[in-house]
XYZ file of C-alpha atoms in Angstrom:
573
model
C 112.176 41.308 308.767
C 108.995 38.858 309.301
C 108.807 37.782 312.992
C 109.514 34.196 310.959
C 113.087 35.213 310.247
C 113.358 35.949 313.920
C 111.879 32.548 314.258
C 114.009 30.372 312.106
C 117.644 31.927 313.096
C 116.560 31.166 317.102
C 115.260 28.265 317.775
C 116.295 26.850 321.289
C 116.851 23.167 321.607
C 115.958 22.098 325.057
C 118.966 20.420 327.202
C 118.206 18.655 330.195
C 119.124 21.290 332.758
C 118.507 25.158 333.299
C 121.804 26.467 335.008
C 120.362 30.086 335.622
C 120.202 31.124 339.209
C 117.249 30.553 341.724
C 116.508 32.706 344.501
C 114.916 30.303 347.659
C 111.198 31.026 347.724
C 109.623 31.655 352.028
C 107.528 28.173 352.748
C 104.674 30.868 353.555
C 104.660 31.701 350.060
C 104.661 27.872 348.978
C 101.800 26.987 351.298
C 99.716 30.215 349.628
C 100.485 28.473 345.952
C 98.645 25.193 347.250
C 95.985 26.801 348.803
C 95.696 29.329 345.637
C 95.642 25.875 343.390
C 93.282 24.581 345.781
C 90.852 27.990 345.161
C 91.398 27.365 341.515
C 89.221 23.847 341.478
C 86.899 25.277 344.382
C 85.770 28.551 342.879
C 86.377 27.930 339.043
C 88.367 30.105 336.626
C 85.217 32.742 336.184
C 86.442 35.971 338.210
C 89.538 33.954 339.773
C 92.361 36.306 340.496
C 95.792 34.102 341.509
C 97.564 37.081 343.514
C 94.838 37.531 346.072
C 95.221 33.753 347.212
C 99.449 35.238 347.717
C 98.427 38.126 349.397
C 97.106 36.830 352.401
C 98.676 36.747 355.944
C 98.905 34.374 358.434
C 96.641 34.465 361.488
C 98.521 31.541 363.075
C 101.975 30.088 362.581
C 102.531 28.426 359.513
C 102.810 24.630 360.626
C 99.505 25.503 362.406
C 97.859 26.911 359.222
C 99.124 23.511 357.323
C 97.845 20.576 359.779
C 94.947 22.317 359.608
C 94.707 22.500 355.470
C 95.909 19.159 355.226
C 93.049 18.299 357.664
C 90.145 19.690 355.272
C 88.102 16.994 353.294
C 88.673 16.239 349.952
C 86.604 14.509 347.455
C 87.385 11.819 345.483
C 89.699 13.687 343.135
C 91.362 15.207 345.887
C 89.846 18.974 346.032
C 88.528 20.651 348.977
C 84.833 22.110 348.655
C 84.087 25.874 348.349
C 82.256 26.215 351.831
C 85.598 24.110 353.647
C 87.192 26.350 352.179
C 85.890 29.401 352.653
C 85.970 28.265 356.386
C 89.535 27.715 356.881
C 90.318 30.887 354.804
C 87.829 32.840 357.176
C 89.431 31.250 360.391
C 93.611 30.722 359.351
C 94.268 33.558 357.398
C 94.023 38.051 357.091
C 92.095 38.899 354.576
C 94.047 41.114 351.363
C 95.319 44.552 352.116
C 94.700 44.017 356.056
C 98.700 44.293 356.376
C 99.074 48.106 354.714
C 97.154 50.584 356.740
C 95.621 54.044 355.297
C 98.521 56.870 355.780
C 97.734 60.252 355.786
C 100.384 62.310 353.731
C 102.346 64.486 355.505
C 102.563 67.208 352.774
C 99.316 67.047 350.899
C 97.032 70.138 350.686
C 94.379 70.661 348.976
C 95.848 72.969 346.090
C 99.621 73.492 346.467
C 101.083 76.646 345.622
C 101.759 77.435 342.333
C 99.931 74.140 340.949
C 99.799 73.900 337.411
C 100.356 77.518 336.416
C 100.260 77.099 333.020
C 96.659 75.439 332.824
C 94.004 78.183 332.771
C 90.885 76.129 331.497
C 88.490 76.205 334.832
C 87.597 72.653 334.096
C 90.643 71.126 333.784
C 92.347 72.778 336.835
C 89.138 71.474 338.687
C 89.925 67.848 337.013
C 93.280 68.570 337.616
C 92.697 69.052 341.443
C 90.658 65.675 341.567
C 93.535 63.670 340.296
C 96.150 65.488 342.610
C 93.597 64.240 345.641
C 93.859 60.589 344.574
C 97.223 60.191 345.967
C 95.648 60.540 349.271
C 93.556 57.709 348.171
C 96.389 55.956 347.425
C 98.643 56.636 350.160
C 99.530 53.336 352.577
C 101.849 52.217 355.390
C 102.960 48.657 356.020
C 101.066 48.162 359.177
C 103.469 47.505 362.586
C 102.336 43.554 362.555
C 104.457 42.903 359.422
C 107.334 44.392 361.078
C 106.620 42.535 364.198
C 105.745 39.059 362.476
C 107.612 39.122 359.173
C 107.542 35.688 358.375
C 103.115 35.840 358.833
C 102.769 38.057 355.392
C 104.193 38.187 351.881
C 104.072 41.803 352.087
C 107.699 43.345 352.932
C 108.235 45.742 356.018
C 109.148 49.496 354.284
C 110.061 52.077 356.789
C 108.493 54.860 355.213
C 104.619 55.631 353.318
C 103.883 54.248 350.191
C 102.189 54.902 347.059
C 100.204 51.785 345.732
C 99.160 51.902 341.710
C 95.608 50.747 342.860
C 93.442 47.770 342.652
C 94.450 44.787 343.278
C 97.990 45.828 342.997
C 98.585 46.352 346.975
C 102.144 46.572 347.212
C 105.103 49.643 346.059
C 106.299 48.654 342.391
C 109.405 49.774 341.225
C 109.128 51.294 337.617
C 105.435 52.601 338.261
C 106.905 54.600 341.613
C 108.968 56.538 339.501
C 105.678 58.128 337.917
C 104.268 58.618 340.714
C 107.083 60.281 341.684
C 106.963 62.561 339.045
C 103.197 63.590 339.833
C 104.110 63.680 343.533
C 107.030 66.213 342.385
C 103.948 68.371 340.398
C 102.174 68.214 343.561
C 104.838 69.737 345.923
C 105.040 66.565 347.861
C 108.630 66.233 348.280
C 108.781 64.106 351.265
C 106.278 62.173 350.158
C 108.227 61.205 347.029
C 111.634 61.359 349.044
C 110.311 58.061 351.553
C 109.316 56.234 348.321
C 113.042 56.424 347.251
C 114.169 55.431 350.566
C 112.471 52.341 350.586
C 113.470 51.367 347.427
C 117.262 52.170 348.802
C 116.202 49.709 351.741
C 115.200 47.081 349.099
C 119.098 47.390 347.642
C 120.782 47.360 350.662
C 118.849 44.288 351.525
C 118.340 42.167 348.651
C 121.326 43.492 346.453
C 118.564 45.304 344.014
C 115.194 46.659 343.337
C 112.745 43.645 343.623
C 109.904 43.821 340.957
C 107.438 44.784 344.115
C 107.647 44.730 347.651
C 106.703 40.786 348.427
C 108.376 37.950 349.113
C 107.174 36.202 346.183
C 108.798 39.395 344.098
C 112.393 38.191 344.998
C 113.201 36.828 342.131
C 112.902 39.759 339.943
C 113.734 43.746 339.130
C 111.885 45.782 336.917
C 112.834 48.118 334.943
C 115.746 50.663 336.647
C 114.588 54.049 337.039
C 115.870 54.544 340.392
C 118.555 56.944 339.319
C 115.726 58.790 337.451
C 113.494 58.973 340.868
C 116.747 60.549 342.723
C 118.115 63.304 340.320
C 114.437 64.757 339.840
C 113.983 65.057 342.794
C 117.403 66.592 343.849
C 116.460 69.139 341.081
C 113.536 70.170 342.673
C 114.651 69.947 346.344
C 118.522 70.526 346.268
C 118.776 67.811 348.921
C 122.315 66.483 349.081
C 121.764 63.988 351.509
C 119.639 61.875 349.524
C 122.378 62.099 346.653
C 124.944 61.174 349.783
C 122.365 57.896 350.854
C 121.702 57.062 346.865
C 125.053 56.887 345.459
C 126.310 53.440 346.991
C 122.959 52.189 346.351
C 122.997 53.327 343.118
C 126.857 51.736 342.211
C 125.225 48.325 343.893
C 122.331 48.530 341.647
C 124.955 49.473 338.264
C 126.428 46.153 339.400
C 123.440 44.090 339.283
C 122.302 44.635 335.583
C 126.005 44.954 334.920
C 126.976 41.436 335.588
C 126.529 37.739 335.213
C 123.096 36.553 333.392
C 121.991 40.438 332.669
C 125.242 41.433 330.553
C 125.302 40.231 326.957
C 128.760 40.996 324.728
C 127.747 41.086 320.746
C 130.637 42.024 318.309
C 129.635 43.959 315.364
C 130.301 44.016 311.358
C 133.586 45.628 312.305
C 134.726 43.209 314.860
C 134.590 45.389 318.351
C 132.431 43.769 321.093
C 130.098 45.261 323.032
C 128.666 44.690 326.533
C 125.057 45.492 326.274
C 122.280 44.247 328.871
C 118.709 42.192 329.143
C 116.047 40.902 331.528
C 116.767 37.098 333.286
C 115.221 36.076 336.185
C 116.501 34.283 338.959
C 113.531 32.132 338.722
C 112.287 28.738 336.594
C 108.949 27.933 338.296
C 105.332 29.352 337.930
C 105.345 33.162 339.055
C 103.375 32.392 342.723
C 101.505 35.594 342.432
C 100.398 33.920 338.670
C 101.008 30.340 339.703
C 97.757 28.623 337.927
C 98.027 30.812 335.009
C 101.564 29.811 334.478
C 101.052 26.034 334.795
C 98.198 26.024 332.547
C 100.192 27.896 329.792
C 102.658 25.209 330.296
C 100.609 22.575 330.241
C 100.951 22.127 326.456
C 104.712 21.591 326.558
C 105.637 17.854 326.643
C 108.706 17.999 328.885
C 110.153 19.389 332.087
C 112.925 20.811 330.440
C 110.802 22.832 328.022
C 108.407 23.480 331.046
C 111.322 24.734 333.569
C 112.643 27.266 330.370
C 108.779 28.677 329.873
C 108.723 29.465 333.431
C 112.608 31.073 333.472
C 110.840 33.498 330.069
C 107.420 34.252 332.572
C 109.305 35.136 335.041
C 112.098 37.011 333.014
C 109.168 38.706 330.977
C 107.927 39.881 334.156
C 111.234 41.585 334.640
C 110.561 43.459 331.592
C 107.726 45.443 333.197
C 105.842 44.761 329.745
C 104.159 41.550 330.449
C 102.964 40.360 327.964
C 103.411 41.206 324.589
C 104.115 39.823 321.039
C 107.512 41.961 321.460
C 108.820 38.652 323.225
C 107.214 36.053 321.736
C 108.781 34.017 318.326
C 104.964 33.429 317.439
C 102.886 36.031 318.589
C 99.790 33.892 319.300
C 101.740 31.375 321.594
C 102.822 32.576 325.144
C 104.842 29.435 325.384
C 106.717 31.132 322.828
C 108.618 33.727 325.055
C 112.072 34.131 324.499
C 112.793 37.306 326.638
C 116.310 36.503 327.787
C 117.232 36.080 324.273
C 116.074 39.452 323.290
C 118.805 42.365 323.793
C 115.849 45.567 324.307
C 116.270 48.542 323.176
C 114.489 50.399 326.366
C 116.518 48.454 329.327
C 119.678 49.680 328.088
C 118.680 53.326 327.542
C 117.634 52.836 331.005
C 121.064 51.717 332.359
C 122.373 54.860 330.061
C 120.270 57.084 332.147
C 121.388 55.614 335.043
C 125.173 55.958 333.942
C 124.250 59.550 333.325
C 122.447 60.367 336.192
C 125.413 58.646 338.562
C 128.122 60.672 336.456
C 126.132 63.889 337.957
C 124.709 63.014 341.040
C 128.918 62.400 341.808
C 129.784 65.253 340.442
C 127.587 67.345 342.608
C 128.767 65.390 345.924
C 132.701 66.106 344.822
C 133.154 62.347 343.780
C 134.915 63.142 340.792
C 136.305 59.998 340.124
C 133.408 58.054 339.915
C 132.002 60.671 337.598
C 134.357 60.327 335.564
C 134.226 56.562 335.333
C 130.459 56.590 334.602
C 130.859 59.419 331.774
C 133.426 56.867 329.938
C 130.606 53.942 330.628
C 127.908 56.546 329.279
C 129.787 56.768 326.157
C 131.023 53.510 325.979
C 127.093 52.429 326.140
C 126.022 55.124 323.470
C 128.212 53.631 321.171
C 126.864 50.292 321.692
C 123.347 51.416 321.430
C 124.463 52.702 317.518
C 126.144 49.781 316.475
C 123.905 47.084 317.787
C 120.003 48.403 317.682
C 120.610 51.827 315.307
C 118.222 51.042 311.944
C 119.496 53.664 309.846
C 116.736 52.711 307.019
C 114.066 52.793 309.547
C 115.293 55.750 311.818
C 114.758 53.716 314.973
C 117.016 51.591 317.414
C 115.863 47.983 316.920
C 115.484 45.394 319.672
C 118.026 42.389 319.107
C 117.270 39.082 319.040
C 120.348 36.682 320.531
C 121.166 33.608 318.323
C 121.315 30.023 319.499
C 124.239 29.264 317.296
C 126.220 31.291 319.542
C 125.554 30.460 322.733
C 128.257 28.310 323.849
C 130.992 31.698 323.010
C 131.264 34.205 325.064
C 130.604 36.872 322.311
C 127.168 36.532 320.443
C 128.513 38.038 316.731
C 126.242 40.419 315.225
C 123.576 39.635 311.945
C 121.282 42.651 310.374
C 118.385 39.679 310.258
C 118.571 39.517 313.745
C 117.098 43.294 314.475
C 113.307 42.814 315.044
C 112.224 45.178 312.868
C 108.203 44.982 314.259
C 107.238 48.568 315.151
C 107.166 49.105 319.378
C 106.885 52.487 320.936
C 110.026 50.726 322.463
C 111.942 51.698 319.387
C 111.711 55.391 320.361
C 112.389 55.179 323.954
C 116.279 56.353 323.677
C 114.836 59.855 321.983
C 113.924 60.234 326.289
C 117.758 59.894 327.000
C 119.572 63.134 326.983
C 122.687 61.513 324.733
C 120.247 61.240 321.596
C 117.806 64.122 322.153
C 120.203 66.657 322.011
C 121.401 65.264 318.349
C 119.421 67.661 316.076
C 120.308 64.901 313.054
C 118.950 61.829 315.002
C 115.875 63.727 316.637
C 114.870 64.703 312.925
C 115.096 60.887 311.629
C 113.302 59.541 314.749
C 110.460 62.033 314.421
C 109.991 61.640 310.635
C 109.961 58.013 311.719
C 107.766 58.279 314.647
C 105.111 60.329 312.386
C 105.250 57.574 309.757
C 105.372 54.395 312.104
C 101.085 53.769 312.732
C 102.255 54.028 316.387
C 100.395 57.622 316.876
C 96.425 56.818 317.009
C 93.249 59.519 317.931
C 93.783 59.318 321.712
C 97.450 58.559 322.438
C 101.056 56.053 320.906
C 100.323 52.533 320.352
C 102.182 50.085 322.290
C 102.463 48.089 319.428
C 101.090 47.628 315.817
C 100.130 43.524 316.612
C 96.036 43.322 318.477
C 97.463 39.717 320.300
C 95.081 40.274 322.899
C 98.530 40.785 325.251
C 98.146 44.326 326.995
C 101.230 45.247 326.040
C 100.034 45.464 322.593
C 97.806 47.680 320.209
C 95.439 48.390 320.955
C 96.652 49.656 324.261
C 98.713 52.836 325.131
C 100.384 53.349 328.506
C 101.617 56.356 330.496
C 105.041 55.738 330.542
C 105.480 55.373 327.289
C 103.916 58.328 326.118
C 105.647 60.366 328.966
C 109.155 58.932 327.852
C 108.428 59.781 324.469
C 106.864 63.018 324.602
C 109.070 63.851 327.038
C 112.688 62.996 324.882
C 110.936 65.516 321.953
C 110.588 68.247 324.319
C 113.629 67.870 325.283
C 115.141 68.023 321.992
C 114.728 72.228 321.438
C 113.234 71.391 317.940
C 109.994 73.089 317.597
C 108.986 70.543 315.329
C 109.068 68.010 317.611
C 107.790 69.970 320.618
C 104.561 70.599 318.606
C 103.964 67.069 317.806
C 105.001 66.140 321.345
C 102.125 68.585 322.448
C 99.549 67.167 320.191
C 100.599 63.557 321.849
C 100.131 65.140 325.472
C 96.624 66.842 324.629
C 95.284 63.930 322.853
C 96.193 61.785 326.462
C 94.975 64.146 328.225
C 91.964 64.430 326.632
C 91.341 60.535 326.990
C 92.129 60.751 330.504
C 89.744 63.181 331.245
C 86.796 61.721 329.471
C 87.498 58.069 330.876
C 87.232 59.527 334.292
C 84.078 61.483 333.631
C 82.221 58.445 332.748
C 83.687 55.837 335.204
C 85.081 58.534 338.259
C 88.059 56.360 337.675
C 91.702 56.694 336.625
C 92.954 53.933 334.662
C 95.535 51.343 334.422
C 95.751 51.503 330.729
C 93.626 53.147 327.696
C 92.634 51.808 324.103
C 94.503 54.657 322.060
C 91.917 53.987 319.069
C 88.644 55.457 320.932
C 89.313 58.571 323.015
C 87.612 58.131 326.501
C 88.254 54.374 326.533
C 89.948 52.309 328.804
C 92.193 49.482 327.494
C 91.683 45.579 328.069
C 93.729 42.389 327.529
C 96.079 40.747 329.204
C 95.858 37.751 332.280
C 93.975 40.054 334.374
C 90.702 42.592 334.320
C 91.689 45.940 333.631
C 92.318 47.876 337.062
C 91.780 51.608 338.035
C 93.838 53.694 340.605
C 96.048 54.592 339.250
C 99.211 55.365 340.034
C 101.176 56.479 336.874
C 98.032 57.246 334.911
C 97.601 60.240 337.943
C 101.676 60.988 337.743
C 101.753 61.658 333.617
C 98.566 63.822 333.282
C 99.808 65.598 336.217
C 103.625 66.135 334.247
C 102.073 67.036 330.725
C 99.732 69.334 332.520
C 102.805 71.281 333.892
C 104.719 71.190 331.245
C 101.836 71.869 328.245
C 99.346 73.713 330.256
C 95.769 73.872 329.115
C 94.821 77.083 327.382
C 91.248 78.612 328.197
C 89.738 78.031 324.505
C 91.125 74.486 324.192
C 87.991 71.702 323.951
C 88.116 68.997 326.382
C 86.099 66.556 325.376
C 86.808 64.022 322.759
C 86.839 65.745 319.258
């Protein structure tokens, strides 16, 4: 199917009103907007990076801070001058990254015990080694002002150490921590790992659900759930029961959240069942404040506030996706106004949410809660099922993501159409191989894999995000670590030797890439260009940024899991 077919059946008229939710925005973070607008026309778009301007803290109170803005001269157009700026910025507000203070990990040394058995290459243990000492690097605490004077910063007051991806992301995000997690878990730093979990907990309890990232401005948002995921690795590794005991409730809450209202989605298939089946929505129809400028500009194109106030809902909702941006939302792929994430049913969010119905169906069982294991088994199954029927591509041996029509809106069951599978190869598509429900399937691993082999998707140094060079970064040519790991990962998993030896030659080639990208630029990356082993990728609505958190996390996981043998080359081929 053409991404025209997509096009055609989907077309949203635009009423006059958006009735999704809103959460209330902080008037710190509305202030930071104006002066980050206000930055815009002083400094000029060349190097201009939108989050630093929300990022800053207060020095003063906050009706202070604003007499004082509004007190600035303008010129005749109404901007305020670089150097009046610079001065008010210099005497009202904390510079970026003041508010998180370096933390010392309490379980880091040097070379853990037993690290990385399996890799017996000199060289790479020695790379190895490197990467396990970034998470020192990256190690922070929110510093005891925030907690003191919550209302001065954007930044959100966590109890326990955090892991930051790097650059000029300064702040815990949710789906990268679970990465990290895993590379923390390689590097025998259980606690370490443990207090990123319990912060995440203290986000639920608090806000209902795992915010995108932990700001203010972030409120409006999840990411991708992989909470679940974060808890029942480590329980494996640690046999700690009272984290399952503190998770579970957090856990059911979090269920709940992508389980209701705006998230669920029923479709009813060829044979008439429905199915409940889930997708990303923000609570949110306004620029992103951390993207503000960037948002308003795209908009500025659209001739109406109604068509303006639905952009911003698909930004924001996009966002939510963890995959922002990328032609895998848009109905024309060279057209960010374009987005139509909340009518997109994906493939990957609801293998998520069948992890998560997994992984509560055996955290209970291991805590004696029988009941609700046996509840989540029937939901596991009940979601499985819906997975087949409304993304399986039998011709294609993948699961397709599903685009929602517009003719059904007003019903409370969308009914299911073949043309409305996207059938534009993702690495996406392959995601559910990671979920223990389809790897074990020796018939579906087979299809997927022949699939897989034959998609384009595998490159020289690592999967393809996509197939589509939009200049998005969640597009070719870019490959990410979570999406290898996930699908390199689901093959292992699978016991066929087949697929473990193409899952290896995945792992060594992203290895490999790693390693050479940090030899020339002593940096781990955010992102790599899966074309040109040793390269780092590009794209997207912001430079390419180093670090970095899950980069460090999946070379530290295929390492334990592949090794490195003694004779293997390291270097690109």
């Amino acid at each position: 199917m053409s991404n025209n077919s997509v096009t055609a059946h989907n077309s949203v008229p635009c009423n006059s009103t958006d009735t999704g939710p809103v959460v209330p925005t902080a008037p710190l973070i509305s202030f930071l907007e104006t002066l980050q607008n206000a930055a815009l026309k002083a400094y000029g778009h060349k190097g201009f990076d939108p989050k630093l301007y929300v990022d800053l803290s207060l020095e003063q109170n906050l009706s202070t801070t604003i007499v004082a803005f509004e007190k600035l001269p303008r010129t005749e157009n109404g901007s305020v001058s670089g150097h009046n700026l610079n001065g008010f910025i210099e005497k009202y507000l904390k510079g970026v990254g003041e508010d998180l203070v370096y933390a010392e990990p309490v379980d880091f040394v040097a070379e853990p015990e037993g690290f990385l058995r399996k890799v017996k290459n000199p060289e790479v243990r020695a790379w190895a080694l490197e990467v396990h000492s970034l998470w020192k690097n990256l190690s922070r605490k929110v510093s005891c002002r925030v907690q003191e004077r919550p209302g001065f910063h954007t930044l959100l007051p966590l109890k326990y150490p955090v892991m930051i991806p790097g650059s000029r992301f300064r702040e815990v995000y949710y789906w990268d921590s679970y990465w990290v997690i895993r590379g923390l878990l390689v590097s025998k730093m259980y606690e370490t790992a443990k207090g990123i979990v319990y912060n995440l907990l203290s986000l639920i309890e608090e806000f209902g659900y795992v915010l995108n990232g932990a700001r203010a401005y972030y409120t409006n948002r999840s990411q991708p759930p992989f909470l679940s995921s974060m808890v029942i690795d480590i329980y494996d590794q640690t046999g700690d029961t009272n984290l399952i005991e503190k998770a579970l409730p957090a856990l059911l809450k979090e269920h709940e959240f992508w389980n209701s209202g705006i998230h669920k989605v029923i479709v009813q298939d060829a044979e008439g069942s429905r199915h409940t089946l889930n997708r990303y929505y923000a609570m949110w129809n306004k620029p992103r404040p951390e993207s503000s400028t960037i948002d308003s500009e795209i908009a500025s194109k659209l001739s109406n506030t109604c068509e303006k106030t639905k952009l911003y809902r698909e930004l924001a909702s996009t966002a939510e996706s963890g995959w922002d941006f990328s032609t895998r939302w848009m109905r024309n792929g060279s057209d960010l106004a374009s987005l139509a994430t909340t009518s997109i049913v994906p493939v990957d969010l609801n293998a998520f949410i069948l992890k998560m119905e997994l992984d509560i169906t055996s955290l209970a069982h291991v805590i004696g809660d029988n009941k609700i294991a046996a509840r989540f088994m029937e939901a596991s199954e009940t979601r499985k099922k819906a997975m087949n029927s409304i993304f399986w591509n039998a011709e294609m041996g993948q699961w397709l993501d599903y685009w929602l029509s517009n003719f059904d809106a007003s019903k409370d069951a969308y009914t299911w159409n073949a043309s409305s599978q996207n059938q534009k190869l993702f690495a996406s598509n392959f995601v559910p191989l990671w979920i223990q429900l389809f790897n074990s399937d020796v018939k579906v691993v087979d299809e997927v894999l022949r699939s897989l082999q034959n998609s384009g998707l595998l490159c020289p140094a690592g999967i393809a995000t996509s197939l589509t060079n939009s200049g998005q970064q969640w597009d070719f040519p870019n490959g990410w670590a979570p999406l290898q790991h996930m699908i390199v990962e689901g093959l292992v998993r699978s016991r066929s030797e087949q697929a473990r030896s193409i899952a290896a030659d995945i792992a060594v080639k992203w290895i490999r890439t790693n390693y050479v990208a940090y030899k020339k630029t002593g940096n781990m990356h955010e992102k790599y260009n899966v074309e040109k082993c040793g390269d780092f990728g590009g794209g997207g609505e912001y430079v390419p940024q180093t670090g970095f958190g899950w980069s460090n996390g999946v070379v530290l996981a295929f390492l334990e899991e592949f090794g490195w043998p003694q004779d293997l080359e390291l270097d690109c081929p």
